[in-house]
mmCIF file of N, CA and C in Angstrom:
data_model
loop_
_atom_site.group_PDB
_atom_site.id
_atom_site.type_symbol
_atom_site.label_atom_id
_atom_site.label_comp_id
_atom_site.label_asym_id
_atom_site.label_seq_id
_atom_site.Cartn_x
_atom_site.Cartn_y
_atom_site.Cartn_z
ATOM 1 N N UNK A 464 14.831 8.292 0.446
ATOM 2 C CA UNK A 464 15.533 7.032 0.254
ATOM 3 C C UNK A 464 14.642 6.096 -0.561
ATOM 4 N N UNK A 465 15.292 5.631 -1.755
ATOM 5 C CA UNK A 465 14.604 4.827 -2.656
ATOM 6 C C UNK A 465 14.045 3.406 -1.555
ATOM 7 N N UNK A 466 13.191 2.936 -1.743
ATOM 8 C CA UNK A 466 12.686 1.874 -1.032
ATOM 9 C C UNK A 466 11.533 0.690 -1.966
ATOM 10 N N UNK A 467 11.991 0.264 -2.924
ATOM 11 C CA UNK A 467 11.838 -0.276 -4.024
ATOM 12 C C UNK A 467 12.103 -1.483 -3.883
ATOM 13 N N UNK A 468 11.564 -2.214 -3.247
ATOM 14 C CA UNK A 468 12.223 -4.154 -3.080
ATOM 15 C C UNK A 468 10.942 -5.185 -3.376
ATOM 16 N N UNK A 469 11.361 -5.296 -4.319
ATOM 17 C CA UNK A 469 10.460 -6.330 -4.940
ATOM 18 C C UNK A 469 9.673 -7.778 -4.240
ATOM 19 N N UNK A 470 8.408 -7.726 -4.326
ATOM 20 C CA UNK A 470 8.279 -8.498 -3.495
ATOM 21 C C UNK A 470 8.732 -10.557 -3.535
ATOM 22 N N UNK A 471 8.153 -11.012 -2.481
ATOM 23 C CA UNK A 471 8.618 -12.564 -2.559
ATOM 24 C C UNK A 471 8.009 -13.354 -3.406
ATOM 25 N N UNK A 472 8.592 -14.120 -4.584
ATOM 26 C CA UNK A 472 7.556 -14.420 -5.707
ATOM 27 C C UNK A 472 7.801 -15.890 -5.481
ATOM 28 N N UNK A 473 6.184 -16.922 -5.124
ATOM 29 C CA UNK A 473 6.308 -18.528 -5.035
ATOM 30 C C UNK A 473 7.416 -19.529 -5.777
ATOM 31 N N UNK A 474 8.502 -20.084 -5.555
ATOM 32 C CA UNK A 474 9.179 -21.250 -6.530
ATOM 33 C C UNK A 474 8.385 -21.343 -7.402
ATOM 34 N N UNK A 475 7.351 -22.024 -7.742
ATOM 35 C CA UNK A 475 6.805 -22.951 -8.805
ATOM 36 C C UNK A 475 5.554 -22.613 -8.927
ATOM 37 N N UNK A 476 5.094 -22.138 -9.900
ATOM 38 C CA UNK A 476 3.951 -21.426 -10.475
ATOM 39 C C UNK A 476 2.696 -22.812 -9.753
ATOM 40 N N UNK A 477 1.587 -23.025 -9.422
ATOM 41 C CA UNK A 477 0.556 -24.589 -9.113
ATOM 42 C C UNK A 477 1.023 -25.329 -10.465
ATOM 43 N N UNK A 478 0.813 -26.378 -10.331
ATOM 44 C CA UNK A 478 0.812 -27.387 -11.392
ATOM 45 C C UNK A 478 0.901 -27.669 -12.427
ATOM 46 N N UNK A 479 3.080 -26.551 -12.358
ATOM 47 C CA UNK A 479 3.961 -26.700 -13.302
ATOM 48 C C UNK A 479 4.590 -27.420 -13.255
ATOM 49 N N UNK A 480 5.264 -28.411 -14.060
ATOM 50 C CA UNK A 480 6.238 -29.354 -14.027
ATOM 51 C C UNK A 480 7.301 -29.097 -14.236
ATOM 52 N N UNK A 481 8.598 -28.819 -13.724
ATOM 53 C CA UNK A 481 10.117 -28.439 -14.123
ATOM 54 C C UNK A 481 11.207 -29.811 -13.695
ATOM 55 N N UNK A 482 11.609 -29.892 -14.456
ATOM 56 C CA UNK A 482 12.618 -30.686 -14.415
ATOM 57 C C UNK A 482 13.765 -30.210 -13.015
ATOM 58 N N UNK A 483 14.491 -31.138 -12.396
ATOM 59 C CA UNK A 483 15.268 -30.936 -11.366
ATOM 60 C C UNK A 483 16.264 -29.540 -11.365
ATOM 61 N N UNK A 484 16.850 -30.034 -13.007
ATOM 62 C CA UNK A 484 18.119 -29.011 -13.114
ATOM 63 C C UNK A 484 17.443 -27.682 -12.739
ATOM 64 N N UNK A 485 16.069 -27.489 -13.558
ATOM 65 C CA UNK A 485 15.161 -26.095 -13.362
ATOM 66 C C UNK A 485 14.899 -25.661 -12.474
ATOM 67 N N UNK A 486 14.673 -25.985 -11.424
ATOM 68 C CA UNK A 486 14.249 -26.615 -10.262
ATOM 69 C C UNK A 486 15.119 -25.790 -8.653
ATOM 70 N N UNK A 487 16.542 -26.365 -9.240
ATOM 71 C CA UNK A 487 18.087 -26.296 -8.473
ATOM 72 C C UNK A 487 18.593 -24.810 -9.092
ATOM 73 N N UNK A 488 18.126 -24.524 -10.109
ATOM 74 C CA UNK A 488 18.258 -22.894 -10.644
ATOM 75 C C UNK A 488 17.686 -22.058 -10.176
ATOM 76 N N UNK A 489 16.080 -22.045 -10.058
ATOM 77 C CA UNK A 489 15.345 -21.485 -9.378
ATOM 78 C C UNK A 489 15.643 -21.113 -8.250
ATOM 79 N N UNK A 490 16.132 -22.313 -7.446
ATOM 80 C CA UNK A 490 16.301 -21.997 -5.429
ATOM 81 C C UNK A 490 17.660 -21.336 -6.009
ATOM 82 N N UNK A 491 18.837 -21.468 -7.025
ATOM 83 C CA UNK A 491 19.948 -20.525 -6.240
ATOM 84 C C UNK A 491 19.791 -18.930 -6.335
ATOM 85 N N UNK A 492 18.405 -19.087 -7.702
ATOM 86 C CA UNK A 492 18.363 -17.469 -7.675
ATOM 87 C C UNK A 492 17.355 -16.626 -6.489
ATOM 88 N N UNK A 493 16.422 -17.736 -5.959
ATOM 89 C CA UNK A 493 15.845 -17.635 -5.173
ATOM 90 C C UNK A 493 17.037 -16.720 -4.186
ATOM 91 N N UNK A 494 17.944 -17.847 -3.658
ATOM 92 C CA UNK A 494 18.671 -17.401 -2.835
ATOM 93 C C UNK A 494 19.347 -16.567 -2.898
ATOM 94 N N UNK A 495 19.563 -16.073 -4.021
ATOM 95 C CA UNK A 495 20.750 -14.879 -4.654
ATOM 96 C C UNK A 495 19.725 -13.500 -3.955
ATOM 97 N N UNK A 496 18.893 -14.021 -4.589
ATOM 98 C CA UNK A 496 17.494 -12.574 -4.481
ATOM 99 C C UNK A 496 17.556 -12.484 -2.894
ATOM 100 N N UNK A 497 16.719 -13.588 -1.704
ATOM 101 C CA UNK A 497 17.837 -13.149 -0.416
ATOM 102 C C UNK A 497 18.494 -12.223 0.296
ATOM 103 N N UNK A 498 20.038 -13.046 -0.740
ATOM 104 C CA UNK A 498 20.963 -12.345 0.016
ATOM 105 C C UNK A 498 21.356 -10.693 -0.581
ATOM 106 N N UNK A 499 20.736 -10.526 -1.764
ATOM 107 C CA UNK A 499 20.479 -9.443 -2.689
ATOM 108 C C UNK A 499 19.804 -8.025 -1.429
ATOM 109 N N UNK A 500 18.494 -8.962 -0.565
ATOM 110 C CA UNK A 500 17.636 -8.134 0.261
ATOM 111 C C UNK A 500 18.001 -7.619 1.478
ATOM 112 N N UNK A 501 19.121 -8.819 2.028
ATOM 113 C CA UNK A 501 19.823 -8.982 3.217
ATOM 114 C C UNK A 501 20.784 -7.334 2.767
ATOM 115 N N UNK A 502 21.407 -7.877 1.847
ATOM 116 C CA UNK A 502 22.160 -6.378 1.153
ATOM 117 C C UNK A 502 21.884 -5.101 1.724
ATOM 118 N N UNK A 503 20.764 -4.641 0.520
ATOM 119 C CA UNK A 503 19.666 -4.056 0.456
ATOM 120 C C UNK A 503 19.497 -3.272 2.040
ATOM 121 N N UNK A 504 19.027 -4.367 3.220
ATOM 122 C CA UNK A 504 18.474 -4.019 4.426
ATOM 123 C C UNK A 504 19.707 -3.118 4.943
ATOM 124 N N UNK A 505 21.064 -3.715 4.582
ATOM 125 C CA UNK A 505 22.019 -3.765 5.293
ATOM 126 C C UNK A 505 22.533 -1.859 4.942
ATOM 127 N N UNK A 506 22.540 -1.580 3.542
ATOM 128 C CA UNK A 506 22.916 -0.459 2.863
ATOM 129 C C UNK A 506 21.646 0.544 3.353
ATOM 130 N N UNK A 507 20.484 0.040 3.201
ATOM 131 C CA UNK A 507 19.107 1.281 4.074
ATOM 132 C C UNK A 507 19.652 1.358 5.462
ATOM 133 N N UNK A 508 20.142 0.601 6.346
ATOM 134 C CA UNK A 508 20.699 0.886 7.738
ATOM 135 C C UNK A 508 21.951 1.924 7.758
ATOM 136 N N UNK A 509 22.645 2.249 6.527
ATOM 137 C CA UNK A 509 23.961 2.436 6.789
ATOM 138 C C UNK A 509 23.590 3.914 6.268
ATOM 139 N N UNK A 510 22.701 4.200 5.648
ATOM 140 C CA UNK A 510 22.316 5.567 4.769
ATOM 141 C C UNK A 510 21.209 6.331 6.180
ATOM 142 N N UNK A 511 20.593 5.203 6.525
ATOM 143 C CA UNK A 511 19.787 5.983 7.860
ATOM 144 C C UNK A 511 21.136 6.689 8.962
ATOM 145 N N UNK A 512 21.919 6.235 9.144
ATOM 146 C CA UNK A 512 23.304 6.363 10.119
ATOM 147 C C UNK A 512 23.497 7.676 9.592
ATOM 148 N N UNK A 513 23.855 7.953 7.912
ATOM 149 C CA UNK A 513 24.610 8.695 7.329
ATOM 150 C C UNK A 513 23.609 10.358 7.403
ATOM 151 N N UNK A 514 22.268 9.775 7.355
ATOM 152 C CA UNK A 514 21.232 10.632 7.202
ATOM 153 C C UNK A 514 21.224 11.398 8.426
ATOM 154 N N UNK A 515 21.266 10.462 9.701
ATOM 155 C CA UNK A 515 21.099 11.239 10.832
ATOM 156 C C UNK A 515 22.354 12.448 11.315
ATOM 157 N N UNK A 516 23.365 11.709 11.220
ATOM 158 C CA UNK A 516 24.618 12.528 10.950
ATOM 159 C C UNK A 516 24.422 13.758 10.373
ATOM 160 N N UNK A 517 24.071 13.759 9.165
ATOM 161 C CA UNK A 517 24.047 15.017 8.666
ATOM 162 C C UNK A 517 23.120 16.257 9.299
ATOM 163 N N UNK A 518 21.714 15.629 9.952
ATOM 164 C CA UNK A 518 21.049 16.548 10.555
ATOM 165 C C UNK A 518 21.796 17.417 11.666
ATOM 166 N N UNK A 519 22.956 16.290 12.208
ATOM 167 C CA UNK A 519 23.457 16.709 13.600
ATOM 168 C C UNK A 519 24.499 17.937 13.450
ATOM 169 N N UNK A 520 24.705 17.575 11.897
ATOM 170 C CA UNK A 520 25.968 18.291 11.401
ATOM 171 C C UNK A 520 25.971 18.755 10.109
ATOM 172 N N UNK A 521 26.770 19.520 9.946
ATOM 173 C CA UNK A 521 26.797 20.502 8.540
ATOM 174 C C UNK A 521 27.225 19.779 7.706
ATOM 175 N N UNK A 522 26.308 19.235 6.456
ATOM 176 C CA UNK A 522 26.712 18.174 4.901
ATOM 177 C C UNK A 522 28.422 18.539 4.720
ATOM 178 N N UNK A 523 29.532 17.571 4.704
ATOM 179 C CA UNK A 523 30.318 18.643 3.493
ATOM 180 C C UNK A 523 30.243 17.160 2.338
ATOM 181 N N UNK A 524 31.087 17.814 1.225
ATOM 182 C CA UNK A 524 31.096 16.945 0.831
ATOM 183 C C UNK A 524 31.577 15.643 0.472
ATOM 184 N N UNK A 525 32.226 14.942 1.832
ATOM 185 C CA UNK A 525 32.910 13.354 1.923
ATOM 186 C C UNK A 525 31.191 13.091 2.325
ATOM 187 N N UNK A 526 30.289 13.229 3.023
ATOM 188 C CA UNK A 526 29.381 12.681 3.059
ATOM 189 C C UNK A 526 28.038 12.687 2.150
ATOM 190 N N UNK A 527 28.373 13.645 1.649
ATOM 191 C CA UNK A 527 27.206 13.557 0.481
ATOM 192 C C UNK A 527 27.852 12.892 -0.565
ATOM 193 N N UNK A 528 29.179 12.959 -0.943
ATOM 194 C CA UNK A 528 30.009 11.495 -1.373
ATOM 195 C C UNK A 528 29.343 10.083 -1.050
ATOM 196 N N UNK A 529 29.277 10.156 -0.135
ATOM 197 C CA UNK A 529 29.088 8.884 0.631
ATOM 198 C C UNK A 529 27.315 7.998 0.496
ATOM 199 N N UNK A 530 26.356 9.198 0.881
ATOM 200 C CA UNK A 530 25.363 9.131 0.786
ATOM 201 C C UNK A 530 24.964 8.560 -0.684
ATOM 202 N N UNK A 531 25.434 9.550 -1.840
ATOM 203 C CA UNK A 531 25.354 8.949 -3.715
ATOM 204 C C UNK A 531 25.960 7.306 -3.920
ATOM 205 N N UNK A 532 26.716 7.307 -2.896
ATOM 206 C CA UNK A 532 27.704 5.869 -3.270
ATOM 207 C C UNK A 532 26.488 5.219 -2.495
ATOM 208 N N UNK A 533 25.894 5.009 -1.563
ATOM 209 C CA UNK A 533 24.865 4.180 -1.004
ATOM 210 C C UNK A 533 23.713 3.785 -2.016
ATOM 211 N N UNK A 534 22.871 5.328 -2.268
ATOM 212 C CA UNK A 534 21.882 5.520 -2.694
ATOM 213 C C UNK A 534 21.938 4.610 -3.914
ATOM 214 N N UNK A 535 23.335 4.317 -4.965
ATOM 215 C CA UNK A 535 23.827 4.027 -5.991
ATOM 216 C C UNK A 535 23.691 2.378 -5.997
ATOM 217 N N UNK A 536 24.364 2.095 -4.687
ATOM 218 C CA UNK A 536 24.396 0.903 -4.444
ATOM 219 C C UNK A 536 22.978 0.257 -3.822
ATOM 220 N N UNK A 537 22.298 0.545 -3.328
ATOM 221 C CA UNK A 537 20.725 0.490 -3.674
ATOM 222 C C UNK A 537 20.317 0.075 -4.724
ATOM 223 N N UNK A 538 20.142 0.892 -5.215
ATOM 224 C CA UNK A 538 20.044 1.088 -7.055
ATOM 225 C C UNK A 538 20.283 -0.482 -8.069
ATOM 226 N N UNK A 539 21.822 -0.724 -7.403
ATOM 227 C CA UNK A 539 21.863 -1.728 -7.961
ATOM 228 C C UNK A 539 21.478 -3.280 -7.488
ATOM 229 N N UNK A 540 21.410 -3.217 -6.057
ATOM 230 C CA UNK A 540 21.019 -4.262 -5.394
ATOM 231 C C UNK A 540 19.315 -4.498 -5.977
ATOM 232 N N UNK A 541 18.878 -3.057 -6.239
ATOM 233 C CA UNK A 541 17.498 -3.516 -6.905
ATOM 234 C C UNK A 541 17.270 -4.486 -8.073
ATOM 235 N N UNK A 542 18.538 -3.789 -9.011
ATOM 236 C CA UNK A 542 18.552 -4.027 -10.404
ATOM 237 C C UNK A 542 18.424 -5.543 -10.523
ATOM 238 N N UNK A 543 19.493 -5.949 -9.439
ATOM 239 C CA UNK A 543 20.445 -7.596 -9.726
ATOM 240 C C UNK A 543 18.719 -8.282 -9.058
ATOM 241 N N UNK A 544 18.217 -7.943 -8.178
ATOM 242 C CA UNK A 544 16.768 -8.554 -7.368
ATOM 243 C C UNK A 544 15.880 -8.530 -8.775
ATOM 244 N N UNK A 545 15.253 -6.966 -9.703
ATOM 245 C CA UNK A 545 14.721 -7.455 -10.575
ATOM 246 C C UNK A 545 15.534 -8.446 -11.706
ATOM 247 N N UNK A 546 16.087 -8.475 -11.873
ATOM 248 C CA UNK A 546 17.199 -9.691 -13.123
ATOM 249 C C UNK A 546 16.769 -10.374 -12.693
ATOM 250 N N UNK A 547 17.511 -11.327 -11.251
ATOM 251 C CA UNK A 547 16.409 -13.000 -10.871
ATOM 252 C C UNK A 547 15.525 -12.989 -11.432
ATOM 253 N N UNK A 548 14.572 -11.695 -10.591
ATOM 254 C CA UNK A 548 13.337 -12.116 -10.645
ATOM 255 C C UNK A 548 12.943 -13.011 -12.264
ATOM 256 N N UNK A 549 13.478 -11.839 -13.080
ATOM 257 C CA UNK A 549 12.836 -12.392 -14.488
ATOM 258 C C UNK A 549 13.750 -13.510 -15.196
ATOM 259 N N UNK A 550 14.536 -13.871 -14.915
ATOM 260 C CA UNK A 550 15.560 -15.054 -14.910
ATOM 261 C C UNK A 550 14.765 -16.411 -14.560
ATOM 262 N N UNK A 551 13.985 -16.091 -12.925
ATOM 263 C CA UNK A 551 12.904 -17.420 -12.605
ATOM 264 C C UNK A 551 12.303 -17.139 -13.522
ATOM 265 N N UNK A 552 11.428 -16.185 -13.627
ATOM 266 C CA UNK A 552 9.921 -16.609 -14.770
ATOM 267 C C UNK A 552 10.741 -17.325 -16.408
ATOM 268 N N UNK A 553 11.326 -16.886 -16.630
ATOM 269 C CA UNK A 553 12.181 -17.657 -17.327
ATOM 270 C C UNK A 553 12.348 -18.827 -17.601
ATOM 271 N N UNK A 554 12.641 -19.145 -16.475
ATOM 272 C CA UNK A 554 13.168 -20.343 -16.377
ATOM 273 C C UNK A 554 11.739 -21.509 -15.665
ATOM 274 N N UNK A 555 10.671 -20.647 -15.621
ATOM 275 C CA UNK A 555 9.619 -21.187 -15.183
ATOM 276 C C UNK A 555 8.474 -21.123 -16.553
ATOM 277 N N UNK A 556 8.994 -20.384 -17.669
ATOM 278 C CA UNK A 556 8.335 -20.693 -18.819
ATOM 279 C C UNK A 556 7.265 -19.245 -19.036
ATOM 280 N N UNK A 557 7.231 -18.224 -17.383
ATOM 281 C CA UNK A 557 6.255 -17.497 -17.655
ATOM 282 C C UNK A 557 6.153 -16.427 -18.524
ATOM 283 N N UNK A 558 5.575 -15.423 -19.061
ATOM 284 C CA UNK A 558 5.470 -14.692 -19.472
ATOM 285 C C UNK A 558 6.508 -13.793 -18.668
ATOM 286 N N UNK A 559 7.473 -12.889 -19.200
ATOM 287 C CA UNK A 559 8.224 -11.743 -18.191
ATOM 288 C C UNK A 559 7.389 -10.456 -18.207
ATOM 289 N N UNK A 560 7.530 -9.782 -17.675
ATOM 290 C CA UNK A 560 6.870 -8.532 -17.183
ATOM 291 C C UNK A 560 7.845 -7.956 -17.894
ATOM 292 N N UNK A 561 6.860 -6.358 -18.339
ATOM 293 C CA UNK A 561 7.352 -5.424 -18.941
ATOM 294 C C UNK A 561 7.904 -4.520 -18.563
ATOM 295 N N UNK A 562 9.263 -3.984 -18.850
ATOM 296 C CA UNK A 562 10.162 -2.862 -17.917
ATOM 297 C C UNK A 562 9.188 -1.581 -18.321
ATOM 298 N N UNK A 563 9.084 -0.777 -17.123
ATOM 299 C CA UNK A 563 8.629 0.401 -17.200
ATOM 300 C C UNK A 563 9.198 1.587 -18.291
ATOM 301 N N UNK A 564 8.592 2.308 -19.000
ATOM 302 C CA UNK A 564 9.661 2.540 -20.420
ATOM 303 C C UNK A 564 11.022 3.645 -19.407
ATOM 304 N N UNK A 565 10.643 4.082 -18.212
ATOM 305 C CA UNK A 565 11.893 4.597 -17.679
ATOM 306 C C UNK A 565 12.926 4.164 -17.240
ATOM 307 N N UNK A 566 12.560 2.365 -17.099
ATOM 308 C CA UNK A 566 14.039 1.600 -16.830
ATOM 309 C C UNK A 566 14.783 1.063 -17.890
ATOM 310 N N UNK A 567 13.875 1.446 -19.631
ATOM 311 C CA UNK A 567 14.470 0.977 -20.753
ATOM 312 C C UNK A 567 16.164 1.556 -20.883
ATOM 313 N N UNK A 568 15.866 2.810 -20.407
ATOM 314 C CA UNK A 568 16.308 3.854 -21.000
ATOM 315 C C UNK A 568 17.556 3.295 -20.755
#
């Protein structure tokens, strides 16, 4: 199980100055990122369920269906968590970090 969650990055870089509007952007992506993790926690609980199941019982395939649709949705709950992320630095003036050349693709 992918387990890839980016960690918690400070509002406001020390003794940057941002204007309010910047400011009120930051906390909603802040908060987006959150409820992005809340997600996240919620879809790793539901794939552990799906995981154990299968040990108990023979895969067919509605659940390994099921399992790709999780794993997938993971995937993207990551994606939308890294976007904020680089959306704040952004919007905080910083330098963005460089995608790994395997997430260019």
């Amino acid at each position: 199980m992918p387990q890839r969650v980016p960690g918690k990055q400070p509002s406001v870089p020390s003794g940057a100055v941002l204007s309010p509007e910047t400011q009120r952007q930051i906390q909603r992506l802040e908060r987006r990122i959150e409820n992005q993790r809340r997600k996240r926690e919620q879809l790793e609980r539901e794939w552990e369920r799906l995981q154990q199941r299968a040990r108990l019982q023979p895969t067919n395939a509605l659940m390994r269906h099921d399992l790709e649709r999780l794993e997938a949705a993971m995937a993207e709950v990551d994606a939308k968590i890294e976007e904020f992320h680089r959306r704040i630095q952004k919007l905080k003036g910083e330098p963005l970090e460089a995608k790994p050349p395997e997430e260019e693709a």
